[in-house]
Coordinates of C-alpha atoms in Angstrom, one line a residue:
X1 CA 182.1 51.9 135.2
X2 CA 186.0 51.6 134.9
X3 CA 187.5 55.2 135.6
X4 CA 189.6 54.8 132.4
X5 CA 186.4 54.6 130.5
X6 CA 185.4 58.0 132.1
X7 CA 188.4 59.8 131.4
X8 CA 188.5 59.2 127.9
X9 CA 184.9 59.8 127.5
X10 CA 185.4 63.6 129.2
X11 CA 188.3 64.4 127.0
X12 CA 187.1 62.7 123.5
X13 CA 183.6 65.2 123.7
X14 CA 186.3 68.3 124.2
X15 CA 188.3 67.4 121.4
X16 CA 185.2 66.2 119.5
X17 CA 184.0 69.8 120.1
X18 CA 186.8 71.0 118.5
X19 CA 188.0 68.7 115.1
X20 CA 184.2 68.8 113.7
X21 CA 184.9 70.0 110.3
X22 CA 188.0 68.7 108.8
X23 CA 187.8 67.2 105.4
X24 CA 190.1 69.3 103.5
X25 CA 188.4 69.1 100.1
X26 CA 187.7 71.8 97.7
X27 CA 184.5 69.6 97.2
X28 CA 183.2 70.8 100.7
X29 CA 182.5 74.2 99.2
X30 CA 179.0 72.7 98.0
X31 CA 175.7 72.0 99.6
X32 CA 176.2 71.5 103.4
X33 CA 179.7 70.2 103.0
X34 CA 181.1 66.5 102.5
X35 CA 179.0 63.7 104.0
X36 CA 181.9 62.1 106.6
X37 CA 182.4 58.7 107.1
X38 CA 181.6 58.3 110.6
X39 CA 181.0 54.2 110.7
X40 CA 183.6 52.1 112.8
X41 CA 186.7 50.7 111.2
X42 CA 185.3 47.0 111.0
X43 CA 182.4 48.3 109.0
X44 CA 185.1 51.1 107.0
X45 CA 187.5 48.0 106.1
X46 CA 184.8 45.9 105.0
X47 CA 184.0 48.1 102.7
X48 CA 181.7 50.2 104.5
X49 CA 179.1 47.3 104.9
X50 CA 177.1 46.6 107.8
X51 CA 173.2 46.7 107.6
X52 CA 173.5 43.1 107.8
X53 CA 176.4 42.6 110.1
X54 CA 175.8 42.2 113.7
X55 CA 177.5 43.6 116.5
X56 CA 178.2 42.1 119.7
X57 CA 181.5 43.8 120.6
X58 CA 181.2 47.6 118.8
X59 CA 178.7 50.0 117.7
X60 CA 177.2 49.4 114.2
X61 CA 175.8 52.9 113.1
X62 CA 175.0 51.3 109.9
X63 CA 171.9 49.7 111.3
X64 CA 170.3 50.4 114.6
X65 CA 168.8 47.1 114.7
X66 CA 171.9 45.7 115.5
X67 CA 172.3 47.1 118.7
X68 CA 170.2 43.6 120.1
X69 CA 173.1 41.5 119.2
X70 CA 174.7 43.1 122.2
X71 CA 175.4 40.3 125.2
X72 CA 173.5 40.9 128.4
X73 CA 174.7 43.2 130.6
X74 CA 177.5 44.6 128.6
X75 CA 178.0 48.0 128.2
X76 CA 180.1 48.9 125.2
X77 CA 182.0 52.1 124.9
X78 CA 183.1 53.5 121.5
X79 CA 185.6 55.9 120.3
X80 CA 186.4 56.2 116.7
X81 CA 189.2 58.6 114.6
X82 CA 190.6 59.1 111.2
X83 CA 193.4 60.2 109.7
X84 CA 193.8 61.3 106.0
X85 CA 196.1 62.4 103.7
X86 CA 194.8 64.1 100.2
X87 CA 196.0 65.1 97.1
X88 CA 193.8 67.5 95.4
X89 CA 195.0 67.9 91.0
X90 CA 193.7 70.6 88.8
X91 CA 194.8 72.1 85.8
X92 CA 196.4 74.8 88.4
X93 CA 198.5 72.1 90.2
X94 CA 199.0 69.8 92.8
X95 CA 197.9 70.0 96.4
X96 CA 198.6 67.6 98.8
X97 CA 196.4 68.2 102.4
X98 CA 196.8 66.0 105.8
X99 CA 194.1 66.4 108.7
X100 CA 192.8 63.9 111.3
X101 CA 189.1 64.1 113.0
X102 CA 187.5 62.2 115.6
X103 CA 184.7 60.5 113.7
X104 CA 182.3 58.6 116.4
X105 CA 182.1 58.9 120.2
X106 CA 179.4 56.4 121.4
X107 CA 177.6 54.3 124.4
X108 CA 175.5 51.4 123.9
X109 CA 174.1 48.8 126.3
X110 CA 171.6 45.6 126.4
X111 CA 168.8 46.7 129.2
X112 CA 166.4 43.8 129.3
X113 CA 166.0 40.6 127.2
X114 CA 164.5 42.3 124.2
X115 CA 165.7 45.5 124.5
X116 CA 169.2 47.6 124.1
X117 CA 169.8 51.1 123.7
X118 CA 172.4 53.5 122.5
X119 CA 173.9 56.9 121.9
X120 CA 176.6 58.8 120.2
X121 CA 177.7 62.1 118.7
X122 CA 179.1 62.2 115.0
X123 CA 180.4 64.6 112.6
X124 CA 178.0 64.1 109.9
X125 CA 179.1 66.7 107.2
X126 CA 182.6 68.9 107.2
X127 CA 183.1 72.2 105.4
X128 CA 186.8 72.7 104.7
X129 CA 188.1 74.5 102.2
X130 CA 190.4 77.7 100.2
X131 CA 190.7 78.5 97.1
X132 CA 191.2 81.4 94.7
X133 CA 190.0 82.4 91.9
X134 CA 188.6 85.7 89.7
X135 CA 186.0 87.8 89.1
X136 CA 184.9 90.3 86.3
X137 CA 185.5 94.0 86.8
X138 CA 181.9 95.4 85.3
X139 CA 182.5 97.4 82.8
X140 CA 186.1 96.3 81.5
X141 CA 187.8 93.2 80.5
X142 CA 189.8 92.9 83.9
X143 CA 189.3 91.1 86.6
X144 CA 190.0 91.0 90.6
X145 CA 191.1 88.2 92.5
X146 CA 188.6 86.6 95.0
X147 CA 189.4 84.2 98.0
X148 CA 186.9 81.2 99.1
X149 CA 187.5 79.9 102.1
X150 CA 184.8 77.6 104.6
X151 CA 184.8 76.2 107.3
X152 CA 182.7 74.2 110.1
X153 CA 179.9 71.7 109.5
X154 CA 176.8 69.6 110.9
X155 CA 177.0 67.5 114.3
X156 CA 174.5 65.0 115.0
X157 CA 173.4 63.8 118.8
X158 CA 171.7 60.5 118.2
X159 CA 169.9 57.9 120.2
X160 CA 169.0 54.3 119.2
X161 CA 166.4 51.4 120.7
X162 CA 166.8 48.5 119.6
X163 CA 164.1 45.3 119.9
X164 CA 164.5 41.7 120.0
X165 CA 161.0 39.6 118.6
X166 CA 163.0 36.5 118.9
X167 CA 166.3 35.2 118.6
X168 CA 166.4 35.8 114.8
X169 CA 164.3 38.8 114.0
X170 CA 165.5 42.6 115.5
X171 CA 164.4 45.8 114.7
X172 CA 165.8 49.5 115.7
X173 CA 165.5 53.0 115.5
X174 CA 167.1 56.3 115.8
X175 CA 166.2 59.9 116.6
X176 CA 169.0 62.3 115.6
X177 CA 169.3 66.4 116.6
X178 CA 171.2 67.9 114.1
X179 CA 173.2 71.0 114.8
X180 CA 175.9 73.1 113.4
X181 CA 177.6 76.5 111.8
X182 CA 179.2 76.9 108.5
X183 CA 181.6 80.0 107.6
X184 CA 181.9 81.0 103.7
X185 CA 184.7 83.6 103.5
X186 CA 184.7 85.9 100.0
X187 CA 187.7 87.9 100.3
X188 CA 187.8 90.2 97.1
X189 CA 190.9 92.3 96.8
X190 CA 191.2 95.2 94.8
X191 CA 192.0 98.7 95.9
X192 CA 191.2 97.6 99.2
X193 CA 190.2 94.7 100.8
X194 CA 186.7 93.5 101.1
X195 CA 186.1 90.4 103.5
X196 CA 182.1 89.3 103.0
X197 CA 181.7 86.1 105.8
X198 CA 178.2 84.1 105.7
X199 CA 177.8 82.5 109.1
X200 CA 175.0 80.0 108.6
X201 CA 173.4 78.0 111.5
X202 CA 171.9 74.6 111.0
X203 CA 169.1 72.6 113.2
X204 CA 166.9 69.7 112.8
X205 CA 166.1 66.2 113.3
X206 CA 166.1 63.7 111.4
X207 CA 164.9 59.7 111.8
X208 CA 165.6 56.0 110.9
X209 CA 164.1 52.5 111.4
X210 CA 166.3 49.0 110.7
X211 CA 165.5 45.7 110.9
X212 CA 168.0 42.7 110.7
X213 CA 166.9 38.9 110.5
X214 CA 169.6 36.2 110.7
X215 CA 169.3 32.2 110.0
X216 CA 171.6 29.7 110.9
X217 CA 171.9 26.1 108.4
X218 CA 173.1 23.6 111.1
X219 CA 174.2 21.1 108.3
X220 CA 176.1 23.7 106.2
X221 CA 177.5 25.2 108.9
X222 CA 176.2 28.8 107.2
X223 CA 174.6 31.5 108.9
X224 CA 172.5 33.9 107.1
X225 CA 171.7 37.7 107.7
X226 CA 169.8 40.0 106.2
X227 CA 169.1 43.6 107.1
X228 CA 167.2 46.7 105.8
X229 CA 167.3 50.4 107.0
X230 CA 165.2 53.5 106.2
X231 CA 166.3 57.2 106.8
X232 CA 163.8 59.5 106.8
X233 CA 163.9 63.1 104.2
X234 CA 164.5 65.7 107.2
X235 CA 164.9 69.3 106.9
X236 CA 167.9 71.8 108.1
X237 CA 166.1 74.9 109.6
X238 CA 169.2 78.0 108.6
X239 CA 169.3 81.4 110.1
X240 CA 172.5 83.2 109.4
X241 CA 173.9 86.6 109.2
X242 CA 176.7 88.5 106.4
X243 CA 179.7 90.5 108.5
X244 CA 181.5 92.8 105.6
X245 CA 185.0 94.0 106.7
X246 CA 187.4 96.3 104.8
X247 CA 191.0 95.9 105.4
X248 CA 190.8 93.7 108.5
X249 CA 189.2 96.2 110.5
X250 CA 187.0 94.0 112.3
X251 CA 186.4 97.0 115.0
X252 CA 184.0 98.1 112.4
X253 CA 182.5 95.2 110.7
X254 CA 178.9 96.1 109.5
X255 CA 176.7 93.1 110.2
X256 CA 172.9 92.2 108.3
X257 CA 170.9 89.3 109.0
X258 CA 171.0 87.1 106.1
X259 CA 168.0 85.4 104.4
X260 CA 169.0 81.6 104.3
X261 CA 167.6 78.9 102.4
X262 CA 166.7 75.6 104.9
X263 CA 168.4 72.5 103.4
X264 CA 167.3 69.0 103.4
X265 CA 168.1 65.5 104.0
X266 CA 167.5 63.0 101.6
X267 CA 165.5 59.7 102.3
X268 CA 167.8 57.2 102.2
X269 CA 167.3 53.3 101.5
X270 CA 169.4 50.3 101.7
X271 CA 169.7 46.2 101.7
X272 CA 172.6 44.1 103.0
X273 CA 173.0 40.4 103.2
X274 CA 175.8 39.1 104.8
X275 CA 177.1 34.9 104.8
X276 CA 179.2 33.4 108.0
X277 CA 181.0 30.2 106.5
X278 CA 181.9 27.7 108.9
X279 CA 181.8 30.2 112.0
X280 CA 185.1 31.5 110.1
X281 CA 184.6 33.0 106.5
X282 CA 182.2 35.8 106.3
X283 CA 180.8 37.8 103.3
X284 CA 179.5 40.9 103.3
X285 CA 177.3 43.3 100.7
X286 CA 175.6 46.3 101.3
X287 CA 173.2 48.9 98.5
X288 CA 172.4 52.2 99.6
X289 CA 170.4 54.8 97.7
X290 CA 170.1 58.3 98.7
X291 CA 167.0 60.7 96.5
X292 CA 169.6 63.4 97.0
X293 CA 167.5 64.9 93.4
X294 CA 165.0 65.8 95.6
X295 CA 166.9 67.8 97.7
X296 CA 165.9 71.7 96.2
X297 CA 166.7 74.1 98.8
X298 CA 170.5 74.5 98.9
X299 CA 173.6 77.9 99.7
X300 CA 175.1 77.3 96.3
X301 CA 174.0 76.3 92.9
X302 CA 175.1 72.7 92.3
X303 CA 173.0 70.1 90.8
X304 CA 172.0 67.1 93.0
X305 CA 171.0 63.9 91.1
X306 CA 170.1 60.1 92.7
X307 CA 173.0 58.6 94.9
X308 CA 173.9 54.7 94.9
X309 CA 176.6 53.3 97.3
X310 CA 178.0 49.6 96.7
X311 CA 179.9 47.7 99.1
X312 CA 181.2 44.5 99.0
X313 CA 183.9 42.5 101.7
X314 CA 185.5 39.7 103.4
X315 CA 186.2 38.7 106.8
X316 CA 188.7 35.9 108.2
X317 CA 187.9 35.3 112.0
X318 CA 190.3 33.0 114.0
X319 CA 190.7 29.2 113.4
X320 CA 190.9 29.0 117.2
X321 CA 189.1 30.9 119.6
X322 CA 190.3 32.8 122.8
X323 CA 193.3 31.8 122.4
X324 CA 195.8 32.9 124.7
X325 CA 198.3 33.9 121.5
X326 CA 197.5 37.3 120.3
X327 CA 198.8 36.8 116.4
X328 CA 195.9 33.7 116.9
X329 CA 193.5 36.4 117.6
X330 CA 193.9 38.2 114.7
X331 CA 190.6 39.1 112.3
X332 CA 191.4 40.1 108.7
X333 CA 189.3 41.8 106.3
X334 CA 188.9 43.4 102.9
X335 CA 187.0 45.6 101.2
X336 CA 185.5 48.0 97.9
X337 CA 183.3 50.4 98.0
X338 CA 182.2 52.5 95.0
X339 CA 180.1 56.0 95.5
X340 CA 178.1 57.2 92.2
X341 CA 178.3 60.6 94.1
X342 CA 175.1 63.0 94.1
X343 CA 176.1 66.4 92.8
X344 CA 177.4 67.7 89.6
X345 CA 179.8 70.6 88.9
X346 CA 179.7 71.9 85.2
X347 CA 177.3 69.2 84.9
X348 CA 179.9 66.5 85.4
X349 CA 179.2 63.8 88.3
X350 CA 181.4 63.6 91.1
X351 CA 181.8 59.8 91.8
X352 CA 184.1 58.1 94.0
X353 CA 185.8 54.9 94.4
X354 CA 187.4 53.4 97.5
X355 CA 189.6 50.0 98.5
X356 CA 190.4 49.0 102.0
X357 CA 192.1 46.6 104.4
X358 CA 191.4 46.0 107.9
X359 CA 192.5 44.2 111.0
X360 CA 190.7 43.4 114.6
X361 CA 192.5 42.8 117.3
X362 CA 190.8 41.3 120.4
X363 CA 192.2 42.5 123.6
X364 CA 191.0 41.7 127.2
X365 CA 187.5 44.1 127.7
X366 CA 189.2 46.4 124.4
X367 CA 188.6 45.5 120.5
X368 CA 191.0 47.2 118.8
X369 CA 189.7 47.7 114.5
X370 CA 192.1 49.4 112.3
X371 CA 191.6 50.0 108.3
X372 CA 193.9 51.7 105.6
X373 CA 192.3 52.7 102.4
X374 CA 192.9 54.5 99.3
X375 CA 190.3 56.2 97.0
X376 CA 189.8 58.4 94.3
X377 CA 187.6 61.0 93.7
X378 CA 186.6 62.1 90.3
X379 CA 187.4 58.7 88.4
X380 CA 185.3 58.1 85.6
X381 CA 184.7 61.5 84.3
X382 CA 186.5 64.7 83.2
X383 CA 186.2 66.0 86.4
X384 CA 188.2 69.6 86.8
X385 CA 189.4 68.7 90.1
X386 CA 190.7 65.0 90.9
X387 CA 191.7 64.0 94.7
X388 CA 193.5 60.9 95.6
X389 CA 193.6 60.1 99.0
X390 CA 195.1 58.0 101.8
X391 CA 192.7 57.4 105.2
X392 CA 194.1 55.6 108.3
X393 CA 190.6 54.6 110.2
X394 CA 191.4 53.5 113.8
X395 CA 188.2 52.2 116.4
X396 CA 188.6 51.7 119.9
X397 CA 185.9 49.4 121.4
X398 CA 185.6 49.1 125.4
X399 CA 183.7 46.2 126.7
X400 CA 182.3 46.6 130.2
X401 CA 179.6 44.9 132.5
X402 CA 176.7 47.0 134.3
X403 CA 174.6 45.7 136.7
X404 CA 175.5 42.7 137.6
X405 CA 174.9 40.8 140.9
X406 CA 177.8 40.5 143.1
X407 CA 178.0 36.9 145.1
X408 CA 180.0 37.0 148.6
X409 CA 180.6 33.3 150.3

């Protein structure tokens, strides 16, 4: 393995460790925070499609079925970031918030024939959040200010297999250990100041199967995929404890064990289809629904109802392949994605809508995927807070070779 590879891989996982939670959105304060968007850039700028797209050169976490497509001994090494600038409106204002995460940091490799397998860390939810607001004084008609301010979120270590029954039919699955802390901060001021932190611990595992089948039309040049995935419902075990701390004297913080309600994963189905045109123009579309209404067992009191995710894109690969002109090289893509959301707040849905733009750039043994996107947050209802953001997605793909047979003469 190249010693480049090695180094990178040592210090992504330290600042992995340390950028988990960083989503900067008031809407984080709910549930188990903001699902991220850990998926590489191709699949980002193609409007986060991919259950039917297949992945020679990077790591589809869309679909672990995908994984087969990988050549024969190639290893391929995956490091994926983001950065995002938000503005957050209310009827108090304007807030405009910039933060950058690692998103994916993963190894994947064809073993055998038939078989490949894969694994990866990912930030799966962020909690990131402050605001202030009020609270009655009992009693009068006054009120005292209260701070809310969270933090952390939920990790997951994955695995995939992948299986190969012929040379169009694959099937995968992954095995997840999901892991992470929360903070909720209620600072109320009056008098004094009383600091009440929730630290809330989070643990389980969670499980999905894929299955991709692809057909090729000799005469109409036109190759066909179609894929599938399933995630399984999965439950967050909490434990926790409350600290309370008046006037920042943390010498003397009383501490209680707090009485957590476990959370839950949805189940999760989707469908994707995607059409290669003459080995050049290729279409993409992916449905997603999440039973997030099932869900019961949450912190706070938000309403969860049925979640359905659309994307659609386009890709233009090269007229010319491996050429030895970079700007020939070039792959261009396009996407839209709309999110219905899956909570309410004052029994208004949160949905979300999201365009993007992409570029691949093929490199010797590195694929370089870069997307730009703007969404909205909030967009078809009276939502009381709106955000409009900016996201700069950048995935860095190395290709390598393991095990292969070295000839002398």
């Amino acid at each position: 393995m190249n010693q480049n590879i090695k180094i990178l891989m040592f210090l992504a996982i330290i600042v992995m460790q340390k950028a988990l939670a960083q989503e900067s959105s008031p809407y984080s304060y709910f549930g188990i925070g903001t699902m991220n968007n850990v998926d590489n850039a191709r699949n980002i700028a193609l409007g986060n499609t991919g259950i039917a797209l297949e992945s020679p050169d990077y790591i589809n976490s869309k679909n672990p079925a995908s994984i087969t497509t990988i050549g024969m001994q190639n290893v391929i090494f995956d490091v994926s970031g983001l950065l995002k600038s938000n503005t957050i409106s209310s009827n108090q204002g304007k807030d405009r918030r910039i933060n950058g995460n690692f998103t994916n940091l993963g190894l994947a490799m064809r073993i055998s024939n038939r078989f490949s397998v894969g694994a990866g860390v990912q930030p799966s939810t962020s909690t990131e959040y402050k605001f202030v607001s009020t609270i009655p004084v009992e009693g009068t008609s006054g009120t005292y200010p209260i701070t809310y301010e969270g933090s952390g979120g939920i990790t997951n270590l994955g695995v995939t297999l992948g299986y190969k029954i012929d040379n169009n039919w694959s099937i995968g699955g992954k095995a997840k250990n999901n892991f992470g802390t929360i903070i909720r901060k209620e600072i109320i001021t009056t008098n004094s100041e009383l600091e009440i932190s929730r630290n809330i611990r989070y643990t389980g595992f969670s499980y999905g199967l894929g299955t991709q089948f692809n057909k090729y039309f000799q005469k109409e040049r036109l190759q066909l995929t179609l894929g599938a995935i399933i995630n399984f419902k999965s439950n967050l075990n909490a434990k926790g404890e409350a600290v309370y701390t008046e006037n920042r004297d943390y010498n003397n913080s009383i501490t209680t064990k707090l009485t957590s309600k476990d959370s839950t994963l949805p189940l999760e189905m989707g469908v994707g289809v995607s059409i290669l045109k003459n080995d050049r123009y290729r279409f993409s579309f992916d449905f997603t629904q999440s039973n997030w209404n099932e869900v019961k067992n949450t912190v706070t009191n938000e309403k969860y109802y049925r979640q359905q995710v659309y994307g659609l894109g386009f890709e233009l690969l090269p007229q010319r392949k491996n050429s030895q002109i970079l700007s020939e090289n070039l792959i261009y893509r396009v996407g839209l994605n709309y999110d219905t959301g899956y909570f309410k707040v004052n029994n208004r849905e949160i949905n979300k809508m999201e365009a993007m733009v992409g570029l691949g750039i093929p490199m010797n043994k590195i694929i370089l995927n870069v997307g730009y996107g703007y969404g909205k947050r909030g967009i078809f209802t009276n939502a009381a807070i709106k955000e409009n953001y900016h996201s700069l997605n950048l995935s860095i793909d190395f290709l390598d070779k393991w095990f292969a047979k070295r000839y002398i003469n």
